[in-house]
């Protein structure tokens, strides 16, 4: 999914640890309830979390060590054979590469364009609500609608994209059929579709910035560019960290629009690792092997998240 | 059927029919087994029959749109009368996910009583015990015997000496043409049917003549980003060369490289981007033909209802023979008995009776363009009167299905992998030889995988 998890889910689970830890260090000053009474309140969540997250995670890890099949009942323990196979499977590496490539070419514009859109709206353009609606509207569309629209835009023969090129005397482009172009086409669609969410995050941040600095700088004779560069953007650093983090995680999870648009083609050039997991596990019945590939991907996501945390922490 | 996304038609579920028992559209296979045990929550119509009604036969299929309505008609027919069936129909989405759900329900041992499956998918189902065999004695009792089916099709229902499917239809990859354009191009014989092709050059010439007649393109074929179309065409032409395409367990694939290169080279010549466009996707080819921008289109016969609505003077013919022997790429829908751990003999008997009754209803099914697999229906004057269906009924005699292997068949990853290099070759991004070599490599890679169903 390139739709983003509800704001805060990523951040909140990420931060629950340290915050809870801090709470323990300061003790329960001022609370008269017995320690641990809060457990009752979080128990329903914990139960659901354990049942639908922790248990399947453990189950998947176990499955990845077996030759579990969707079509057979008996399974055998195979140790690390699935992992060994995955390491030697060129399709795993090419699909992981595709996922990483997509993450890079989609995340960068999704952050930058969202920031530019937010700044433009924030400068007080006329027709605020119209701009906001226009920028955010695509995000409200379901993936099937978005892909349907863009399938027709990218149509090789009668699609708007090639028609436009034609009016400028340029030859048609195989938007979804040229191996060198297809992933860029999907990234473009994704930017159009989801930039609105990051735009909203940025806009909210901009509107909550104190205006004092900006006014003081203006009095001191700083021009608009200078104020943007030295006052506004530095204050947005934390938002940028959040947006970038959420975006990278969302982009790594890309599956649905690619699956609908190209099924991973042409020649596997747009097949993300999640689609490979789906193909191997659900179409090819090899649940054990698919789980192993999932866990390799999981490891990659953890590494990326840790690196990002490091980077942004240093910035703060 | 084997439909890609509908083009001009939105798939509207048929209106609820009185007397027909409930239908549910289940989005998730996991829910299916549970929903069959509890009274399902999503009822499409208010009918007295309920899913928990023990006497109702539960049937799964993947027919939506026009096909779905015809299936409803057939079920309604067999449900009427004193010994009518109580049928509880569940429609699932066509595609790879259908087979995932079917496998899961059968692996759980609590599957529906009857399901529909492509015969090309049986090798992935029968060996692992996902299906239960039919009792030929019971079928004969209800008037259906092996002799009622084309040998080419019946051969694909068997595994290890048992019969695992009863074919409902044969749905080949054929050509539709605009009768006026074909007439103008001089391609019709005295009876108004398309003349036989017989050689690669003849089909190339036909394309040119059709292009001249329409003032646009000759033969349309949509394959870009599609995961089956170019394979269907390749498989038809390859079978016409007489070469074998065998996928023995454990590999390596036995593919005649020279024949395959000859076929792909011909496909590249046929769709060279001048007379016949080479860069169309499925919907683009469909829209082009419906808009009169082509005289002929290569499609599955299941698109007949859509094309017929367009008002184009529509003709149809089996896929043209351009090499040594006639062959038409096809698949078949058949009824199967998903595995149940503990089948109730009376219900099993009822399931056999139902399947027999349904194949006898296949004249209704033929309205959608499908060729009935049950030959007694084919022999009726009512079928002969169906136009253009009767024009390509012979296709069933020269049917070629996917190589029998667990990973091949309709909606499989194998077809997708075969399509990718073919697409590159058709788009001119790679040579025929390179494309064929990649197909062999992909087939070998799949053959090296451990078989998860046996």
XYZ file of C-alpha atoms in Angstrom, chain A:
316
model
C 0.000 0.000 0.000
C 1.194 3.399 -0.711
C -1.619 4.810 1.239
C -0.219 5.788 4.526
C -1.065 4.233 7.800
C -3.288 6.442 9.920
C -1.103 9.297 11.104
C 0.627 8.529 14.286
C 0.401 4.742 14.212
C 3.965 4.453 13.097
C 5.171 7.244 15.310
C 3.123 6.274 18.275
C 4.148 2.665 18.524
C 7.653 3.829 17.895
C 7.586 6.245 20.747
C 5.536 4.320 23.252
C 8.657 2.603 24.453
C 10.766 5.524 25.552
C 7.834 7.441 26.881
C 6.640 4.578 29.000
C 10.176 4.124 30.177
C 10.407 7.742 31.242
C 7.212 7.365 33.142
C 8.634 4.524 35.159
C 11.721 6.454 36.064
C 9.740 9.277 37.537
C 7.610 6.823 39.484
C 3.873 7.255 39.963
C 3.891 10.608 41.634
C 0.429 11.915 42.247
C -1.340 8.782 41.092
C -3.089 6.885 43.786
C -3.984 3.835 41.841
C -1.958 0.699 42.336
C 0.797 0.223 39.797
C -0.372 -1.773 36.845
C -4.013 -0.774 37.085
C -3.645 0.818 33.677
C -3.195 -2.665 32.311
C -6.922 -3.204 32.479
C -7.481 -0.354 30.071
C -4.983 -1.570 27.517
C -5.913 -5.206 27.906
C -8.428 -5.263 25.023
C -5.838 -3.733 22.736
C -3.142 -6.094 23.933
C -5.376 -9.086 23.316
C -6.178 -8.026 19.773
C -2.560 -7.097 19.166
C -1.349 -10.453 20.422
C -3.946 -12.367 18.470
C -3.646 -10.568 15.163
C -0.075 -9.286 15.168
C 2.231 -11.144 17.521
C 0.839 -14.613 16.943
C 0.809 -14.378 13.127
C 4.331 -12.938 13.219
C 5.531 -15.914 15.232
C 3.506 -18.263 13.051
C 5.079 -16.775 9.939
C 8.558 -17.143 11.373
C 7.866 -20.800 12.106
C 6.336 -21.287 8.670
C 9.458 -19.897 7.048
C 11.374 -22.838 8.562
C 9.003 -25.422 7.060
C 7.973 -26.512 3.577
C 4.427 -25.426 4.377
C 2.119 -25.488 1.353
C -1.236 -23.875 0.802
C -2.510 -27.059 -0.762
C -1.245 -29.752 1.578
C -1.864 -30.426 5.222
C 1.364 -32.111 6.197
C 4.459 -29.977 6.534
C 8.021 -30.782 7.398
C 10.655 -28.744 9.192
C 13.347 -27.754 6.712
C 15.550 -25.472 8.818
C 17.040 -22.627 6.867
C 16.540 -24.230 3.461
C 13.997 -21.592 2.437
C 16.348 -18.794 3.410
C 19.201 -20.428 1.556
C 16.992 -20.727 -1.515
C 15.850 -17.113 -1.197
C 19.431 -15.867 -1.052
C 20.165 -17.699 -4.270
C 16.928 -16.695 -5.988
C 17.518 -13.903 -8.520
C 13.804 -13.034 -8.407
C 14.078 -12.163 -4.719
C 16.940 -9.779 -5.359
C 15.409 -8.183 -8.421
C 12.072 -7.630 -6.662
C 13.796 -6.244 -3.561
C 15.743 -3.964 -5.885
C 12.508 -2.854 -7.525
C 10.973 -2.067 -4.141
C 14.004 -0.025 -3.089
C 14.104 1.754 -6.448
C 10.434 2.623 -6.194
C 10.925 3.840 -2.629
C 13.667 6.228 -3.724
C 11.978 7.596 -6.831
C 8.617 8.010 -5.121
C 9.599 9.215 -1.645
C 11.800 12.116 -2.701
C 9.198 13.833 -4.903
C 6.415 12.934 -2.488
C 8.168 14.876 0.271
C 9.421 17.770 -1.849
C 6.265 18.307 -3.898
C 4.116 18.118 -0.782
C 6.303 20.757 0.838
C 6.114 23.040 -2.180
C 2.346 22.654 -2.378
C 1.994 23.437 1.320
C 4.218 26.507 1.049
C 2.259 27.768 -1.948
C -1.052 27.406 -0.163
C 0.419 28.877 3.008
C 1.599 32.035 1.266
C -2.063 32.944 1.161
C -3.091 32.248 -2.393
C -6.611 33.300 -3.179
C -9.142 30.489 -2.966
C -7.541 28.604 -0.103
C -10.179 25.917 0.206
C -10.084 25.187 -3.529
C -6.333 24.637 -3.486
C -6.540 22.492 -0.433
C -9.282 20.386 -1.949
C -7.481 20.063 -5.268
C -4.247 18.959 -3.657
C -5.868 16.544 -1.272
C -8.678 15.131 -3.431
C -6.694 12.423 -5.265
C -5.728 10.920 -1.941
C -9.361 10.131 -1.280
C -9.653 7.925 -4.364
C -9.456 4.172 -3.914
C -6.573 2.413 -5.586
C -8.764 0.747 -8.193
C -10.113 4.076 -9.394
C -6.670 5.642 -9.542
C -5.210 2.781 -11.528
C -8.146 2.752 -13.901
C -7.709 6.462 -14.634
C -3.986 6.112 -15.205
C -4.329 2.966 -17.270
C -6.254 5.046 -19.761
C -3.860 7.977 -19.487
C -0.953 5.623 -20.186
C -2.813 3.759 -22.949
C -0.226 3.198 -25.658
C -2.483 3.943 -28.578
C -5.161 6.363 -27.487
C -3.886 7.478 -24.108
C -3.726 11.151 -23.248
C -0.021 10.994 -22.379
C 1.001 9.800 -25.830
C -1.528 12.067 -27.538
C 0.081 15.044 -25.805
C 3.522 13.916 -26.923
C 2.113 13.581 -30.407
C 0.944 17.183 -30.500
C 4.528 18.223 -29.788
C 5.694 15.973 -32.591
C 7.217 13.402 -30.234
C 6.886 9.659 -30.649
C 4.801 7.546 -28.301
C 6.294 6.185 -25.095
C 5.561 2.715 -23.728
C 4.605 4.041 -20.321
C 3.780 0.633 -18.893
C 5.434 -1.595 -21.452
C 8.962 -0.194 -21.579
C 11.147 -1.710 -18.900
C 13.096 1.500 -18.449
C 9.996 3.645 -18.047
C 7.341 1.556 -16.292
C 8.495 2.090 -12.716
C 8.766 5.846 -13.285
C 5.204 5.828 -14.596
C 4.024 4.068 -11.459
C 5.964 6.516 -9.296
C 4.320 9.433 -11.129
C 0.883 7.961 -10.509
C 1.731 7.426 -6.857
C 2.952 10.992 -6.419
C -0.238 12.364 -7.932
C -2.326 10.030 -5.800
C -0.766 10.391 -2.362
C 1.121 13.698 -2.213
C -2.005 15.259 -0.724
C -1.506 13.478 2.566
C 2.008 14.809 3.105
C 0.786 18.180 1.925
C -1.754 18.214 4.760
C 0.886 17.305 7.334
C 3.105 20.116 6.108
C 0.265 22.594 5.962
C -0.764 21.789 9.530
C 2.824 22.280 10.647
C 3.144 25.575 8.789
C -0.056 26.911 10.304
C 1.127 26.089 13.795
C 4.475 27.866 13.432
C 4.785 30.972 15.622
C 4.808 34.045 13.417
C 7.073 36.072 15.704
C 10.344 34.920 14.146
C 9.097 35.564 10.694
C 7.898 39.056 11.557
C 11.127 39.881 13.388
C 13.169 38.774 10.414
C 10.998 40.816 8.100
C 11.571 43.899 10.272
C 15.290 43.229 10.063
C 14.963 43.437 6.320
C 15.143 39.750 5.386
C 13.516 39.039 2.045
C 10.912 36.346 1.458
C 13.419 33.745 0.177
C 15.768 34.427 3.006
C 12.950 34.035 5.551
C 11.854 30.783 3.926
C 15.357 29.406 3.905
C 16.496 30.516 7.340
C 13.312 30.706 9.374
C 10.523 28.525 7.990
C 12.354 25.470 6.725
C 14.483 24.930 9.835
C 11.331 25.038 11.928
C 9.794 22.365 9.696
C 12.646 19.951 10.302
C 10.707 17.713 12.645
C 7.760 17.553 10.290
C 10.069 16.651 7.448
C 11.526 13.859 9.535
C 8.058 12.518 10.261
C 6.829 12.858 6.679
C 9.947 11.242 5.268
C 9.771 8.381 7.717
C 6.103 7.653 7.068
C 6.635 8.008 3.351
C 9.566 5.630 3.137
C 7.669 3.005 5.094
C 4.599 3.470 2.916
C 6.622 3.279 -0.284
C 8.402 0.127 0.840
C 4.991 -1.481 1.199
C 4.028 -0.778 -2.413
C 1.921 -3.536 -3.914
C -1.618 -2.776 -4.962
C -1.313 -0.182 -7.696
C 1.501 -2.141 -9.317
C -0.422 -5.388 -9.068
C -3.436 -3.863 -10.759
C -1.524 -1.817 -13.316
C 1.246 -4.066 -14.571
C 1.181 -7.298 -12.540
C 4.879 -6.617 -12.071
C 5.642 -6.426 -15.773
C 7.149 -5.752 -18.238
C 9.593 -8.558 -17.632
C 9.404 -8.270 -13.886
C 10.798 -4.731 -14.012
C 8.098 -3.352 -11.724
C 7.516 -6.374 -9.526
C 7.954 -5.311 -5.900
C 9.029 -7.830 -3.295
C 5.543 -7.975 -1.806
C 4.133 -9.068 -5.133
C 6.776 -11.756 -5.334
C 5.725 -12.955 -1.896
C 2.121 -12.993 -3.095
C 2.985 -14.805 -6.332
C 5.070 -17.433 -4.611
C 2.791 -17.951 -1.629
C -0.741 -17.484 -2.822
C -0.482 -18.273 -6.515
C 2.339 -20.787 -6.182
C 1.141 -22.304 -2.871
C 4.615 -22.218 -1.297
C 3.744 -20.574 2.011
C 6.983 -21.608 3.699
C 9.169 -20.052 1.060
C 6.968 -16.966 0.824
C 7.267 -16.495 4.590
C 11.039 -16.681 4.361
C 11.069 -13.989 1.682
C 8.707 -11.889 3.840
C 11.082 -12.141 6.755
C 14.023 -11.072 4.617
C 11.995 -8.053 3.590
C 11.014 -7.465 7.206
C 14.702 -7.355 8.103
C 15.286 -4.768 5.390
C 12.438 -2.579 6.681
C 13.807 -2.751 10.220
C 17.248 -1.713 9.020
C 15.850 1.185 6.992
C 13.759 2.349 9.966
C 16.725 2.234 12.332
C 18.907 4.166 9.896
C 16.213 6.811 9.572
C 15.756 7.091 13.314
C 19.488 7.579 13.668
C 19.627 10.252 11.014
C 16.784 12.306 12.355
C 17.823 11.950 15.938
C 21.172 13.426 15.074
C 19.419 16.324 13.363
C 17.426 17.047 16.467
